PDB file of C-alpha atoms in Angstrom:
ATOM      1  CA  MET A 241       5.715  -8.437 -34.145  1.00  0.00           C
ATOM      2  CA  ALA A 242       6.836  -5.231 -32.535  1.00  0.00           C
ATOM      3  CA  LYS A 243      10.037  -3.534 -33.600  1.00  0.00           C
ATOM      4  CA  ILE A 244      12.678  -2.434 -31.106  1.00  0.00           C
ATOM      5  CA  VAL A 245      15.608  -0.174 -31.912  1.00  0.00           C
ATOM      6  CA  VAL A 246      18.689   0.029 -29.720  1.00  0.00           C
ATOM      7  CA  ILE A 247      20.416   3.418 -29.781  1.00  0.00           C
ATOM      8  CA  ASN A 248      23.989   2.642 -28.760  1.00  0.00           C
ATOM      9  CA  GLY A 249      25.591   5.864 -27.541  1.00  0.00           C
ATOM     10  CA  THR A 250      28.998   4.489 -26.685  1.00  0.00           C
ATOM     11  CA  PRO A 251      31.861   6.047 -28.659  1.00  0.00           C
ATOM     12  CA  SER A 252      33.783   2.746 -28.572  1.00  0.00           C
ATOM     13  CA  LEU A 253      32.431  -0.295 -30.347  1.00  0.00           C
ATOM     14  CA  VAL A 254      34.686  -2.526 -28.204  1.00  0.00           C
ATOM     15  CA  SER A 255      33.198  -1.251 -24.944  1.00  0.00           C
ATOM     16  CA  ARG A 256      32.058  -3.801 -22.356  1.00  0.00           C
ATOM     17  CA  ILE A 257      28.610  -2.207 -22.486  1.00  0.00           C
ATOM     18  CA  ASN A 258      28.204  -3.956 -25.836  1.00  0.00           C
ATOM     19  CA  ALA A 259      27.892  -7.228 -23.885  1.00  0.00           C
ATOM     20  CA  VAL A 260      24.860  -5.720 -22.131  1.00  0.00           C
ATOM     21  CA  ILE A 261      23.405  -4.680 -25.500  1.00  0.00           C
ATOM     22  CA  GLU A 262      23.959  -8.149 -26.949  1.00  0.00           C
ATOM     23  CA  TYR A 263      22.347  -9.711 -23.876  1.00  0.00           C
ATOM     24  CA  ALA A 264      19.277  -7.498 -24.336  1.00  0.00           C
ATOM     25  CA  GLU A 265      19.089  -8.119 -28.091  1.00  0.00           C
ATOM     26  CA  LYS A 266      19.301 -11.882 -27.602  1.00  0.00           C
ATOM     27  CA  ALA A 267      16.656 -11.864 -24.849  1.00  0.00           C
ATOM     28  CA  LEU A 268      14.237  -9.763 -26.908  1.00  0.00           C
ATOM     29  CA  GLY A 269      14.949 -11.648 -30.122  1.00  0.00           C
ATOM     30  CA  SER A 270      14.113 -14.929 -28.368  1.00  0.00           C
ATOM     31  CA  LYS A 271      10.701 -13.427 -27.523  1.00  0.00           C
ATOM     32  CA  GLY A 272      10.063 -12.784 -31.219  1.00  0.00           C
ATOM     33  CA  PHE A 273      10.813  -9.068 -31.340  1.00  0.00           C
ATOM     34  CA  GLU A 274      12.509  -7.567 -34.381  1.00  0.00           C
ATOM     35  CA  VAL A 275      15.577  -5.790 -32.970  1.00  0.00           C
ATOM     36  CA  GLU A 276      17.789  -3.345 -34.856  1.00  0.00           C
ATOM     37  CA  ARG A 277      20.671  -1.250 -33.613  1.00  0.00           C
ATOM     38  CA  ILE A 278      21.966   2.231 -34.316  1.00  0.00           C
ATOM     39  CA  ASN A 279      25.629   2.524 -33.337  1.00  0.00           C
ATOM     40  CA  VAL A 280      25.883   6.290 -33.109  1.00  0.00           C
ATOM     41  CA  ALA A 281      29.695   6.118 -33.285  1.00  0.00           C
ATOM     42  CA  GLU A 282      29.350   4.694 -36.805  1.00  0.00           C
ATOM     43  CA  LEU A 283      27.336   7.663 -38.074  1.00  0.00           C
ATOM     44  CA  PRO A 284      29.385  10.261 -39.960  1.00  0.00           C
ATOM     45  CA  PRO A 285      30.945  12.569 -37.329  1.00  0.00           C
ATOM     46  CA  GLU A 286      30.537  15.646 -39.533  1.00  0.00           C
ATOM     47  CA  ASP A 287      26.815  14.933 -39.875  1.00  0.00           C
ATOM     48  CA  LEU A 288      26.455  14.720 -36.101  1.00  0.00           C
ATOM     49  CA  ILE A 289      28.595  17.747 -35.229  1.00  0.00           C
ATOM     50  CA  HIS A 290      27.206  19.986 -37.975  1.00  0.00           C
ATOM     51  CA  THR A 291      23.612  18.815 -37.329  1.00  0.00           C
ATOM     52  CA  LYS A 292      23.025  17.695 -40.902  1.00  0.00           C
ATOM     53  CA  PHE A 293      19.385  16.671 -40.608  1.00  0.00           C
ATOM     54  CA  GLU A 294      19.249  15.905 -44.343  1.00  0.00           C
ATOM     55  CA  SER A 295      22.275  13.570 -44.346  1.00  0.00           C
ATOM     56  CA  GLU A 296      21.476  10.132 -45.746  1.00  0.00           C
ATOM     57  CA  ALA A 297      22.869   8.397 -42.634  1.00  0.00           C
ATOM     58  CA  ILE A 298      20.898  10.620 -40.232  1.00  0.00           C
ATOM     59  CA  VAL A 299      17.693  10.272 -42.258  1.00  0.00           C
ATOM     60  CA  LYS A 300      18.117   6.474 -42.223  1.00  0.00           C
ATOM     61  CA  ALA A 301      18.806   6.392 -38.454  1.00  0.00           C
ATOM     62  CA  ASN A 302      15.834   8.646 -37.744  1.00  0.00           C
ATOM     63  CA  GLY A 303      13.727   6.406 -39.976  1.00  0.00           C
ATOM     64  CA  LEU A 304      14.599   3.435 -37.771  1.00  0.00           C
ATOM     65  CA  VAL A 305      13.600   5.447 -34.697  1.00  0.00           C
ATOM     66  CA  ALA A 306      10.325   6.500 -36.351  1.00  0.00           C
ATOM     67  CA  GLU A 307       9.441   2.903 -37.286  1.00  0.00           C
ATOM     68  CA  ALA A 308      10.222   1.535 -33.811  1.00  0.00           C
ATOM     69  CA  ASP A 309       7.543   0.645 -31.312  1.00  0.00           C
ATOM     70  CA  ALA A 310      10.098   0.854 -28.527  1.00  0.00           C
ATOM     71  CA  LEU A 311      13.659   2.009 -27.949  1.00  0.00           C
ATOM     72  CA  ILE A 312      16.556   1.011 -25.749  1.00  0.00           C
ATOM     73  CA  VAL A 313      18.926   3.922 -25.134  1.00  0.00           C
ATOM     74  CA  VAL A 314      22.401   2.807 -24.065  1.00  0.00           C
ATOM     75  CA  SER A 315      25.345   4.843 -22.817  1.00  0.00           C
ATOM     76  CA  PRO A 316      28.349   4.647 -20.586  1.00  0.00           C
ATOM     77  CA  VAL A 317      28.475   7.438 -18.016  1.00  0.00           C
ATOM     78  CA  TYR A 318      31.282   9.963 -18.436  1.00  0.00           C
ATOM     79  CA  LYS A 319      31.630  12.933 -16.101  1.00  0.00           C
ATOM     80  CA  ALA A 320      28.195  12.397 -14.517  1.00  0.00           C
ATOM     81  CA  SER A 321      26.297  12.264 -17.819  1.00  0.00           C
ATOM     82  CA  TYR A 322      25.678  10.178 -20.890  1.00  0.00           C
ATOM     83  CA  THR A 323      28.070  10.506 -23.811  1.00  0.00           C
ATOM     84  CA  GLY A 324      28.352  13.512 -26.064  1.00  0.00           C
ATOM     85  CA  VAL A 325      28.002  11.308 -29.125  1.00  0.00           C
ATOM     86  CA  LEU A 326      24.589  10.175 -27.855  1.00  0.00           C
ATOM     87  CA  LYS A 327      23.561  13.794 -27.225  1.00  0.00           C
ATOM     88  CA  THR A 328      24.596  14.837 -30.741  1.00  0.00           C
ATOM     89  CA  PHE A 329      22.358  12.115 -32.160  1.00  0.00           C
ATOM     90  CA  LEU A 330      19.430  12.964 -29.896  1.00  0.00           C
ATOM     91  CA  ASP A 331      19.777  16.576 -31.065  1.00  0.00           C
ATOM     92  CA  LEU A 332      19.059  15.311 -34.593  1.00  0.00           C
ATOM     93  CA  VAL A 333      15.924  13.350 -33.674  1.00  0.00           C
ATOM     94  CA  PRO A 334      12.830  15.341 -34.719  1.00  0.00           C
ATOM     95  CA  GLN A 335      11.192  17.418 -31.973  1.00  0.00           C
ATOM     96  CA  LYS A 336       8.494  14.847 -31.175  1.00  0.00           C
ATOM     97  CA  GLY A 337      10.395  11.895 -32.649  1.00  0.00           C
ATOM     98  CA  LEU A 338       9.965   9.777 -29.523  1.00  0.00           C
ATOM     99  CA  ALA A 339       6.226  10.370 -29.115  1.00  0.00           C
ATOM    100  CA  GLY A 340       4.442   7.106 -28.449  1.00  0.00           C
ATOM    101  CA  LYS A 341       7.673   5.171 -27.884  1.00  0.00           C
ATOM    102  CA  ILE A 342       8.379   2.995 -24.883  1.00  0.00           C
ATOM    103  CA  VAL A 343      11.965   3.691 -23.789  1.00  0.00           C
ATOM    104  CA  LEU A 344      14.309   1.581 -21.669  1.00  0.00           C
ATOM    105  CA  PRO A 345      17.589   3.246 -20.642  1.00  0.00           C
ATOM    106  CA  LEU A 346      20.632   1.008 -20.051  1.00  0.00           C
ATOM    107  CA  PHE A 347      23.637   2.841 -18.576  1.00  0.00           C
ATOM    108  CA  MET A 348      26.991   1.776 -17.151  1.00  0.00           C
ATOM    109  CA  GLY A 349      29.347   3.798 -14.982  1.00  0.00           C
ATOM    110  CA  GLY A 350      32.405   3.421 -12.810  1.00  0.00           C
ATOM    111  CA  SER A 351      30.538   3.669  -9.527  1.00  0.00           C
ATOM    112  CA  LEU A 352      27.111   4.035  -7.978  1.00  0.00           C
ATOM    113  CA  ALA A 353      27.838   7.744  -7.538  1.00  0.00           C
ATOM    114  CA  HIS A 354      26.275   8.381 -10.960  1.00  0.00           C
ATOM    115  CA  LEU A 355      23.228   6.158 -10.491  1.00  0.00           C
ATOM    116  CA  LEU A 356      20.819   9.070 -11.009  1.00  0.00           C
ATOM    117  CA  THR A 357      22.274  10.033 -14.395  1.00  0.00           C
ATOM    118  CA  ILE A 358      19.347   8.314 -16.110  1.00  0.00           C
ATOM    119  CA  ASP A 359      16.821  10.357 -14.135  1.00  0.00           C
ATOM    120  CA  TYR A 360      18.545  13.732 -14.112  1.00  0.00           C
ATOM    121  CA  ALA A 361      20.441  13.812 -17.416  1.00  0.00           C
ATOM    122  CA  LEU A 362      18.669  11.511 -19.892  1.00  0.00           C
ATOM    123  CA  LYS A 363      14.974  11.525 -18.999  1.00  0.00           C
ATOM    124  CA  PRO A 364      14.494  15.299 -19.433  1.00  0.00           C
ATOM    125  CA  VAL A 365      15.908  15.110 -22.973  1.00  0.00           C
ATOM    126  CA  LEU A 366      13.764  12.082 -23.835  1.00  0.00           C
ATOM    127  CA  SER A 367      10.708  13.930 -22.494  1.00  0.00           C
ATOM    128  CA  VAL A 368      11.419  16.966 -24.670  1.00  0.00           C
ATOM    129  CA  LEU A 369      11.511  14.581 -27.649  1.00  0.00           C
ATOM    130  CA  GLY A 370       8.008  13.388 -26.797  1.00  0.00           C
ATOM    131  CA  ALA A 371       8.710  10.197 -24.839  1.00  0.00           C
ATOM    132  CA  ARG A 372       6.085   9.708 -22.133  1.00  0.00           C
ATOM    133  CA  HIS A 373       6.620   6.055 -21.267  1.00  0.00           C
ATOM    134  CA  ILE A 374      10.209   5.893 -20.000  1.00  0.00           C
ATOM    135  CA  LEU A 375      10.912   2.847 -17.863  1.00  0.00           C
ATOM    136  CA  GLY A 376      13.174   3.070 -14.815  1.00  0.00           C
ATOM    137  CA  GLY A 377      16.112   1.593 -16.672  1.00  0.00           C
ATOM    138  CA  VAL A 378      19.139  -0.348 -15.545  1.00  0.00           C
ATOM    139  CA  TYR A 379      22.329   1.238 -14.263  1.00  0.00           C
ATOM    140  CA  ALA A 380      25.278  -1.156 -14.190  1.00  0.00           C
ATOM    141  CA  VAL A 381      28.625  -0.651 -12.517  1.00  0.00           C
ATOM    142  CA  ASP A 382      31.755  -1.439 -14.552  1.00  0.00           C
ATOM    143  CA  SER A 383      32.729  -4.187 -12.115  1.00  0.00           C
ATOM    144  CA  GLN A 384      29.549  -6.106 -13.073  1.00  0.00           C
ATOM    145  CA  VAL A 385      30.734  -6.563 -16.673  1.00  0.00           C
ATOM    146  CA  VAL A 386      34.287  -7.932 -16.832  1.00  0.00           C
ATOM    147  CA  ARG A 387      36.593  -9.608 -19.301  1.00  0.00           C
ATOM    148  CA  ASN A 388      37.780 -13.032 -18.221  1.00  0.00           C
ATOM    149  CA  ASP A 389      41.219 -14.512 -18.870  1.00  0.00           C
ATOM    150  CA  ALA A 390      40.066 -15.801 -22.259  1.00  0.00           C
ATOM    151  CA  GLY A 391      38.963 -12.293 -23.286  1.00  0.00           C
ATOM    152  CA  ALA A 392      35.244 -13.068 -23.157  1.00  0.00           C
ATOM    153  CA  VAL A 393      32.955 -10.640 -21.354  1.00  0.00           C
ATOM    154  CA  GLU A 394      30.991 -11.925 -18.380  1.00  0.00           C
ATOM    155  CA  ILE A 395      27.954 -10.237 -16.849  1.00  0.00           C
ATOM    156  CA  ALA A 396      27.542 -10.635 -13.095  1.00  0.00           C
ATOM    157  CA  GLU A 397      24.529 -12.668 -11.964  1.00  0.00           C
ATOM    158  CA  GLU A 398      23.016  -9.726 -10.031  1.00  0.00           C
ATOM    159  CA  LEU A 399      23.103  -7.554 -13.154  1.00  0.00           C
ATOM    160  CA  ARG A 400      21.651 -10.350 -15.317  1.00  0.00           C
ATOM    161  CA  LEU A 401      18.728 -10.637 -12.895  1.00  0.00           C
ATOM    162  CA  ARG A 402      18.072  -6.882 -13.042  1.00  0.00           C
ATOM    163  CA  LEU A 403      18.356  -6.932 -16.842  1.00  0.00           C
ATOM    164  CA  ASP A 404      15.942  -9.872 -17.060  1.00  0.00           C
ATOM    165  CA  SER A 405      13.422  -8.027 -14.903  1.00  0.00           C
ATOM    166  CA  ALA A 406      13.708  -4.763 -16.841  1.00  0.00           C
ATOM    167  CA  LEU A 407      13.641  -6.515 -20.222  1.00  0.00           C
ATOM    168  CA  GLY A 408      10.596  -8.527 -19.134  1.00  0.00           C
ATOM    169  CA  GLU A 409       8.702  -5.352 -18.222  1.00  0.00           C
ATOM    170  CA  PHE A 410       9.905  -3.687 -21.443  1.00  0.00           C
ATOM    171  CA  ALA A 411       8.743  -6.653 -23.556  1.00  0.00           C
ATOM    172  CA  GLU A 412       5.364  -6.750 -21.820  1.00  0.00           C
ATOM    173  CA  GLU A 413       4.762  -3.012 -22.278  1.00  0.00           C
ATOM    174  CA  THR A 414       5.885  -3.192 -25.912  1.00  0.00           C
ATOM    175  CA  GLU A 415       3.576  -6.138 -26.635  1.00  0.00           C
ATOM    176  CA  LEU A 416       0.645  -4.277 -25.051  1.00  0.00           C
ATOM    177  CA  LYS A 417       1.402  -1.207 -27.170  1.00  0.00           C
ATOM    178  CA  ALA A 418       1.738  -3.296 -30.347  1.00  0.00           C
ATOM    179  CA  GLY A 419      -1.564  -5.020 -29.574  1.00  0.00           C
ATOM    180  CA  ARG A 420      -3.342  -1.665 -29.116  1.00  0.00           C
ATOM    181  CA  LYS A 421      -1.776  -0.396 -32.348  1.00  0.00           C
ATOM    182  CA  ALA A 422      -2.957  -3.479 -34.254  1.00  0.00           C
ATOM    183  CA  ARG A 423      -6.530  -3.040 -32.975  1.00  0.00           C
ATOM    184  CA  ASP A 424      -6.655   0.639 -34.024  1.00  0.00           C
TER     185      ASP A 424
END
């Protein structure tokens, strides 16, 4: 079965966007996909900042990207762009490291004012890295992912429906690609 890697670009591992990631991982896992995650915030900061391409952690993360049939790129939106920690990792991906990959962006911001961040900030960088099949993505607003009184995170129905649609298209495209790859 096809392999999907989630690149989690949030600097906080307790961020509400992790509920969106877990939702996506569960949905794709139930369809039989092998799903792995790179939490960029867990990579050694000095390797990211000093662009240590040869670092064991960076080599391993880039290996996961290379082996993936498809990627989900996740980030909260800060100051009208994706996170710096995500950018530092993308700077370490080989020049054409996303060639042949299907990519689904999942972003979350404070308001709809930054809805086009995926199109104007992320997609050009993904294109430079060789990605040619970048799906429209899902942009969520913070108010659609909330903690309830018990501390559990709840995803609004409207966002779940958009995620289901995007993940369905992503799964279908990834299965088609995996089928073509198997025939070659």
